[in-house]
PDB file of C-alpha atoms in Angstrom:
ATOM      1  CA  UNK E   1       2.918   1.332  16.668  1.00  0.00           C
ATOM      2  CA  UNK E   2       0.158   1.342  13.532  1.00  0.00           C
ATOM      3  CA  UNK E   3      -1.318   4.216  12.815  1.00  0.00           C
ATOM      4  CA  UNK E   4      -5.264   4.485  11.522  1.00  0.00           C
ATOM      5  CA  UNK E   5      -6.330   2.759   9.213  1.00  0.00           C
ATOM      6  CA  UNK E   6      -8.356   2.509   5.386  1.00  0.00           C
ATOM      7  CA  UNK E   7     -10.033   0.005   3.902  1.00  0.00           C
ATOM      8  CA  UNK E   8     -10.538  -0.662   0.143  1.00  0.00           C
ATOM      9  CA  UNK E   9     -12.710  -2.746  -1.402  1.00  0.00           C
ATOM     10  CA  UNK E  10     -11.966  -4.437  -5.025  1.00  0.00           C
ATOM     11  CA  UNK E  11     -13.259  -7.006  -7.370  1.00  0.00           C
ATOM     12  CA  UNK E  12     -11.220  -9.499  -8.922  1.00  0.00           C
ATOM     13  CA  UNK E  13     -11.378  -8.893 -13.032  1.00  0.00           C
ATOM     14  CA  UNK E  14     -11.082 -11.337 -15.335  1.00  0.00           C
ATOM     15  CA  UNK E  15      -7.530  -9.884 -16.877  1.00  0.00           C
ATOM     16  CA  UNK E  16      -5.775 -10.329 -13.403  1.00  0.00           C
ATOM     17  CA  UNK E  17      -5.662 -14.343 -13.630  1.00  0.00           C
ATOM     18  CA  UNK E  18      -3.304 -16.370 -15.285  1.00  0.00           C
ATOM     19  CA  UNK E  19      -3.520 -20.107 -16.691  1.00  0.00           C
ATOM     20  CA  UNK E  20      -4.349 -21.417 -13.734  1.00  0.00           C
ATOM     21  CA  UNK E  21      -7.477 -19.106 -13.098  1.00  0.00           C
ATOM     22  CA  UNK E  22      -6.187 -17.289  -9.874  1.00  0.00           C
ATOM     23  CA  UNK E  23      -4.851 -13.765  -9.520  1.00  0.00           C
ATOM     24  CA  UNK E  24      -0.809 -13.477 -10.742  1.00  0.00           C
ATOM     25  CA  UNK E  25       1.256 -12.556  -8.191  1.00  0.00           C
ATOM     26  CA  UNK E  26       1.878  -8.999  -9.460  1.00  0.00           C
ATOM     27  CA  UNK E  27      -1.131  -7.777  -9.470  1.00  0.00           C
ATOM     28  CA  UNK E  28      -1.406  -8.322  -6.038  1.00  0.00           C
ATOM     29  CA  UNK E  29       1.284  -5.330  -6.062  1.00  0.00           C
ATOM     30  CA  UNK E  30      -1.047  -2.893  -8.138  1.00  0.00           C
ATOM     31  CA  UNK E  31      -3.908  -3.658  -5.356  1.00  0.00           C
ATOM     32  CA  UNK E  32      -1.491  -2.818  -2.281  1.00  0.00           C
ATOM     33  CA  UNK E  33      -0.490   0.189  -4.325  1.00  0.00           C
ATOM     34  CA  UNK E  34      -3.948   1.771  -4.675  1.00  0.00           C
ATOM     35  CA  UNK E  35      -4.663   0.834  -1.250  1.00  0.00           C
ATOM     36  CA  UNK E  36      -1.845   2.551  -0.112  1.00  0.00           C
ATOM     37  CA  UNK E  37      -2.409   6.049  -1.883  1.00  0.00           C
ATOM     38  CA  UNK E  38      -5.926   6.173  -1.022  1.00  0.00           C
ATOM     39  CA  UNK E  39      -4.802   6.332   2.764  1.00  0.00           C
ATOM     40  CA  UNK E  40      -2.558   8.772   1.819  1.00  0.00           C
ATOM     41  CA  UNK E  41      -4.934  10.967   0.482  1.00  0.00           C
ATOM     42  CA  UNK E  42      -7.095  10.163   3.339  1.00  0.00           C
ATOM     43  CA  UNK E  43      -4.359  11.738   4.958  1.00  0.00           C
ATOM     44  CA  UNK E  44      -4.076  14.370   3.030  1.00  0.00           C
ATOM     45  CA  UNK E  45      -1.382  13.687   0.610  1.00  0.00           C
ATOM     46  CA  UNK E  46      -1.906  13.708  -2.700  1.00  0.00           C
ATOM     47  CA  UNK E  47       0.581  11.337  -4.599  1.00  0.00           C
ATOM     48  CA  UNK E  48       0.798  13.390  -7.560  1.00  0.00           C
ATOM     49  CA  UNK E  49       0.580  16.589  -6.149  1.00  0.00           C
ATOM     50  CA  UNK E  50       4.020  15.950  -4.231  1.00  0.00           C
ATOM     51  CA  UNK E  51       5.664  14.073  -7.169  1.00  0.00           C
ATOM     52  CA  UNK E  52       4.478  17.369  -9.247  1.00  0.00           C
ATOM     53  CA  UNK E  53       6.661  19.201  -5.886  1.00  0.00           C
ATOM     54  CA  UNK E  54       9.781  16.921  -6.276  1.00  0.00           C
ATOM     55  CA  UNK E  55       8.233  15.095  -3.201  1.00  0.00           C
ATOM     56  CA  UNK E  56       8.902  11.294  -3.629  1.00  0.00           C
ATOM     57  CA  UNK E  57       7.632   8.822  -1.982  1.00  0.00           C
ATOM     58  CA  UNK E  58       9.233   5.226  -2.986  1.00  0.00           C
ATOM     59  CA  UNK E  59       8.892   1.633  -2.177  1.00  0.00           C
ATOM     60  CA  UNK E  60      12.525   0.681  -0.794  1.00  0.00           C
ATOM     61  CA  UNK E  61      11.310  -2.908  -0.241  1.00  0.00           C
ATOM     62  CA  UNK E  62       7.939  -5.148  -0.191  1.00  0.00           C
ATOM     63  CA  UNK E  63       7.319  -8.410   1.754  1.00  0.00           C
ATOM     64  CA  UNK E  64       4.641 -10.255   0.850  1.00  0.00           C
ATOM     65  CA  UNK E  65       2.893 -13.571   1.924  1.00  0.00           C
ATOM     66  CA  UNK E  66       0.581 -15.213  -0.337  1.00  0.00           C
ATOM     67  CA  UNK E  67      -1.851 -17.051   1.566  1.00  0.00           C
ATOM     68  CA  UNK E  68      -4.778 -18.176  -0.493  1.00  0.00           C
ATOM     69  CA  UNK E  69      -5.772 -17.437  -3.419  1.00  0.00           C
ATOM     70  CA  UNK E  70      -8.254 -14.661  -5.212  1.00  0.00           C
ATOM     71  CA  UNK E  71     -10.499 -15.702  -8.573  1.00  0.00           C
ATOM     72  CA  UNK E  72     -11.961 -13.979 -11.041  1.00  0.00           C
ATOM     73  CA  UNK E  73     -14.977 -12.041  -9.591  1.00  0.00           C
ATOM     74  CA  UNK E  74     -13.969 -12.926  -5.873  1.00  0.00           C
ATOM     75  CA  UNK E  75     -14.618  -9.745  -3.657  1.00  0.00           C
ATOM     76  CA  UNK E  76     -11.871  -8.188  -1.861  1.00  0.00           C
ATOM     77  CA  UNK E  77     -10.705  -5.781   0.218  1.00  0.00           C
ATOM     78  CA  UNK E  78      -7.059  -4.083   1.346  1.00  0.00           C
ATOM     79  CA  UNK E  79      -6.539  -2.577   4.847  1.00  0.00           C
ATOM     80  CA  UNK E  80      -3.498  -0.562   5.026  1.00  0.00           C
ATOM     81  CA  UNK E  81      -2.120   1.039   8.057  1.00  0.00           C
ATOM     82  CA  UNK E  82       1.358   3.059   8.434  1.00  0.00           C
ATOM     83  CA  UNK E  83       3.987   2.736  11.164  1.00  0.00           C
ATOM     84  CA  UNK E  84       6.864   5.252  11.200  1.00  0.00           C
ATOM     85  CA  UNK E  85      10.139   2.786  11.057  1.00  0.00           C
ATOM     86  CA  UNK E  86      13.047   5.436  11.472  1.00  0.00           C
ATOM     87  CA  UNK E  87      13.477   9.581  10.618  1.00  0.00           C
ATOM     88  CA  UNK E  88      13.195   8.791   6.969  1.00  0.00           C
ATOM     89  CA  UNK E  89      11.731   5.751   6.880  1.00  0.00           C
ATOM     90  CA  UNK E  90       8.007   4.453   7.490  1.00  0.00           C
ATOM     91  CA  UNK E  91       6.295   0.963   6.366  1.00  0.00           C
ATOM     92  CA  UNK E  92       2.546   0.150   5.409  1.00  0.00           C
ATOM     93  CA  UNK E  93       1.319  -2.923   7.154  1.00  0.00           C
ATOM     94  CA  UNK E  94      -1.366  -4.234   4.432  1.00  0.00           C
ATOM     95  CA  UNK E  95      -3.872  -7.152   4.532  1.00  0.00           C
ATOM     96  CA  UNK E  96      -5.657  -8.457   1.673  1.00  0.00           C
ATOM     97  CA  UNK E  97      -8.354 -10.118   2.584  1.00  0.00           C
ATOM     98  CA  UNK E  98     -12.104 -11.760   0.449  1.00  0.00           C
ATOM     99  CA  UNK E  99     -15.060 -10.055   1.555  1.00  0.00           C
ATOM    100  CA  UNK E 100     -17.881 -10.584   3.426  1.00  0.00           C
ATOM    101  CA  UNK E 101     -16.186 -13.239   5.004  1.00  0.00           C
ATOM    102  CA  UNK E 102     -12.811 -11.655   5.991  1.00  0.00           C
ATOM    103  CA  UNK E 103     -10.403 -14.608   4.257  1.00  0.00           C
ATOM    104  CA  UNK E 104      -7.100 -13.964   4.834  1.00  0.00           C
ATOM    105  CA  UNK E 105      -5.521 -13.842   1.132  1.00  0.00           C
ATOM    106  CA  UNK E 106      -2.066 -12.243   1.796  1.00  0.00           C
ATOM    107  CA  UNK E 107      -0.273  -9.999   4.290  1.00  0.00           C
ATOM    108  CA  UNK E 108       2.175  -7.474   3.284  1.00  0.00           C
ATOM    109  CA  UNK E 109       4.485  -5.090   4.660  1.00  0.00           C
ATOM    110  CA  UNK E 110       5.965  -2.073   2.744  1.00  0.00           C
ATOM    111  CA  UNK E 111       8.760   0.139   3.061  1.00  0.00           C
ATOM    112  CA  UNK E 112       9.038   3.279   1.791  1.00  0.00           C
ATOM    113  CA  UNK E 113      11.140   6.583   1.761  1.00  0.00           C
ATOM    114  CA  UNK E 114      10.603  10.155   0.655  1.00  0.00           C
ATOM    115  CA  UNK E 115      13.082  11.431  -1.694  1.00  0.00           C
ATOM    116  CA  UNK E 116      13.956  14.671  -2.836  1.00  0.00           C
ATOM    117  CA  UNK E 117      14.803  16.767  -6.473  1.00  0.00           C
ATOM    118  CA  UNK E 118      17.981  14.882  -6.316  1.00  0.00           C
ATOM    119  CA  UNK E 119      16.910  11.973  -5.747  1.00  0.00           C
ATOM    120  CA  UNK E 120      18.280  11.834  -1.729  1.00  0.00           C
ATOM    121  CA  UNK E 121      16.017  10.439   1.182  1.00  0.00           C
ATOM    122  CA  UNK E 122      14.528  13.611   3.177  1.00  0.00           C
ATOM    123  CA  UNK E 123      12.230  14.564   5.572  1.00  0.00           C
ATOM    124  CA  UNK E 124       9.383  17.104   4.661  1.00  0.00           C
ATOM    125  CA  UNK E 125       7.486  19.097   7.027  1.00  0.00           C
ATOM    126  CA  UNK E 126       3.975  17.995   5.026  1.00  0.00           C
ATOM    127  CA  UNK E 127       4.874  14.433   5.044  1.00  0.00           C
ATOM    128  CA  UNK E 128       6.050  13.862   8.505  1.00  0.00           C
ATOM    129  CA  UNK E 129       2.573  16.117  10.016  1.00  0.00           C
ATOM    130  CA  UNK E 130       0.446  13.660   7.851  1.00  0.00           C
ATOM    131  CA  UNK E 131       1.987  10.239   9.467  1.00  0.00           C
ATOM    132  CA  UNK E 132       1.757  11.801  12.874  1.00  0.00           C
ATOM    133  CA  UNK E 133      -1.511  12.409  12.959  1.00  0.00           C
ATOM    134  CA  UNK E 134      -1.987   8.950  11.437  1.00  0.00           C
ATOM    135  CA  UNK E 135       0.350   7.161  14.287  1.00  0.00           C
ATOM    136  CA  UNK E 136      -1.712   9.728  16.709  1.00  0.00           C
ATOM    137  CA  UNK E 137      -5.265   7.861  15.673  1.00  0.00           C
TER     138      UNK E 137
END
């Protein structure tokens, strides 16, 4: 089950392309990552401030299909929703998509895993009420 949802919107810059004039394939991965800690601080989690708290949250693994591609000055957008995948585990389901017209540019899907101090996966009261209420929307 998906949780709520955020939207962000971006504009392609002329730095992100490569030879061939489209977007390189990494920086696809800098989008989704904005994307995905603006929804966290929409749900009131603020990266640093839990990295600052030995709160961790890491990418364990990202899937990614590239669909079509994105230009320099193309208008874009990410929509990111979360999904709890085990105790310690939960993914962001992510969609990349041109705007106004809604082209589908690449789907993703990203695990993830708090970690603690030392570095071992762990639940935290904070974390866990945050994706609730986001799988509760």
């Amino acid at each position: 089950m998906l949780g709520a949802s955020h939207t962000c919107a971006f504009d392609v810059r002329d730095y992100e392309c490569d030879m061939q004039g489209v977007v390189n394939n990494a920086n696809y991965l800098h989008y989704l990552e904005h994307a995905r800690h603006a929804l966290l601080k929409e749900l009131g989690l603020e990266f640093a401030d839990l990295s600052r708290r030995g709160i961790n949250l890491v990418v364990t693994r990202i899937e990614i299909d590239y669909l079509s591609p994105l230009r320099s000055g193309d208008a874009f957008a990410v929509r990111s929703a979360i999904e709890r995948v085990s105790r310690l585990r939960f993914a962001f389901v992510q969609d990349i998509f041109k705007t106004p017209a809604d082209t589908p540019v690449a789907r993703a899907r990203v695990t993830g895993t708090a970690l603690n101090a030392a570095g071992r996966p762990a639940q935290f009261a904070e974390v866990d009420t945050a994706l609730a209420a986001a799988l509760a929307q």
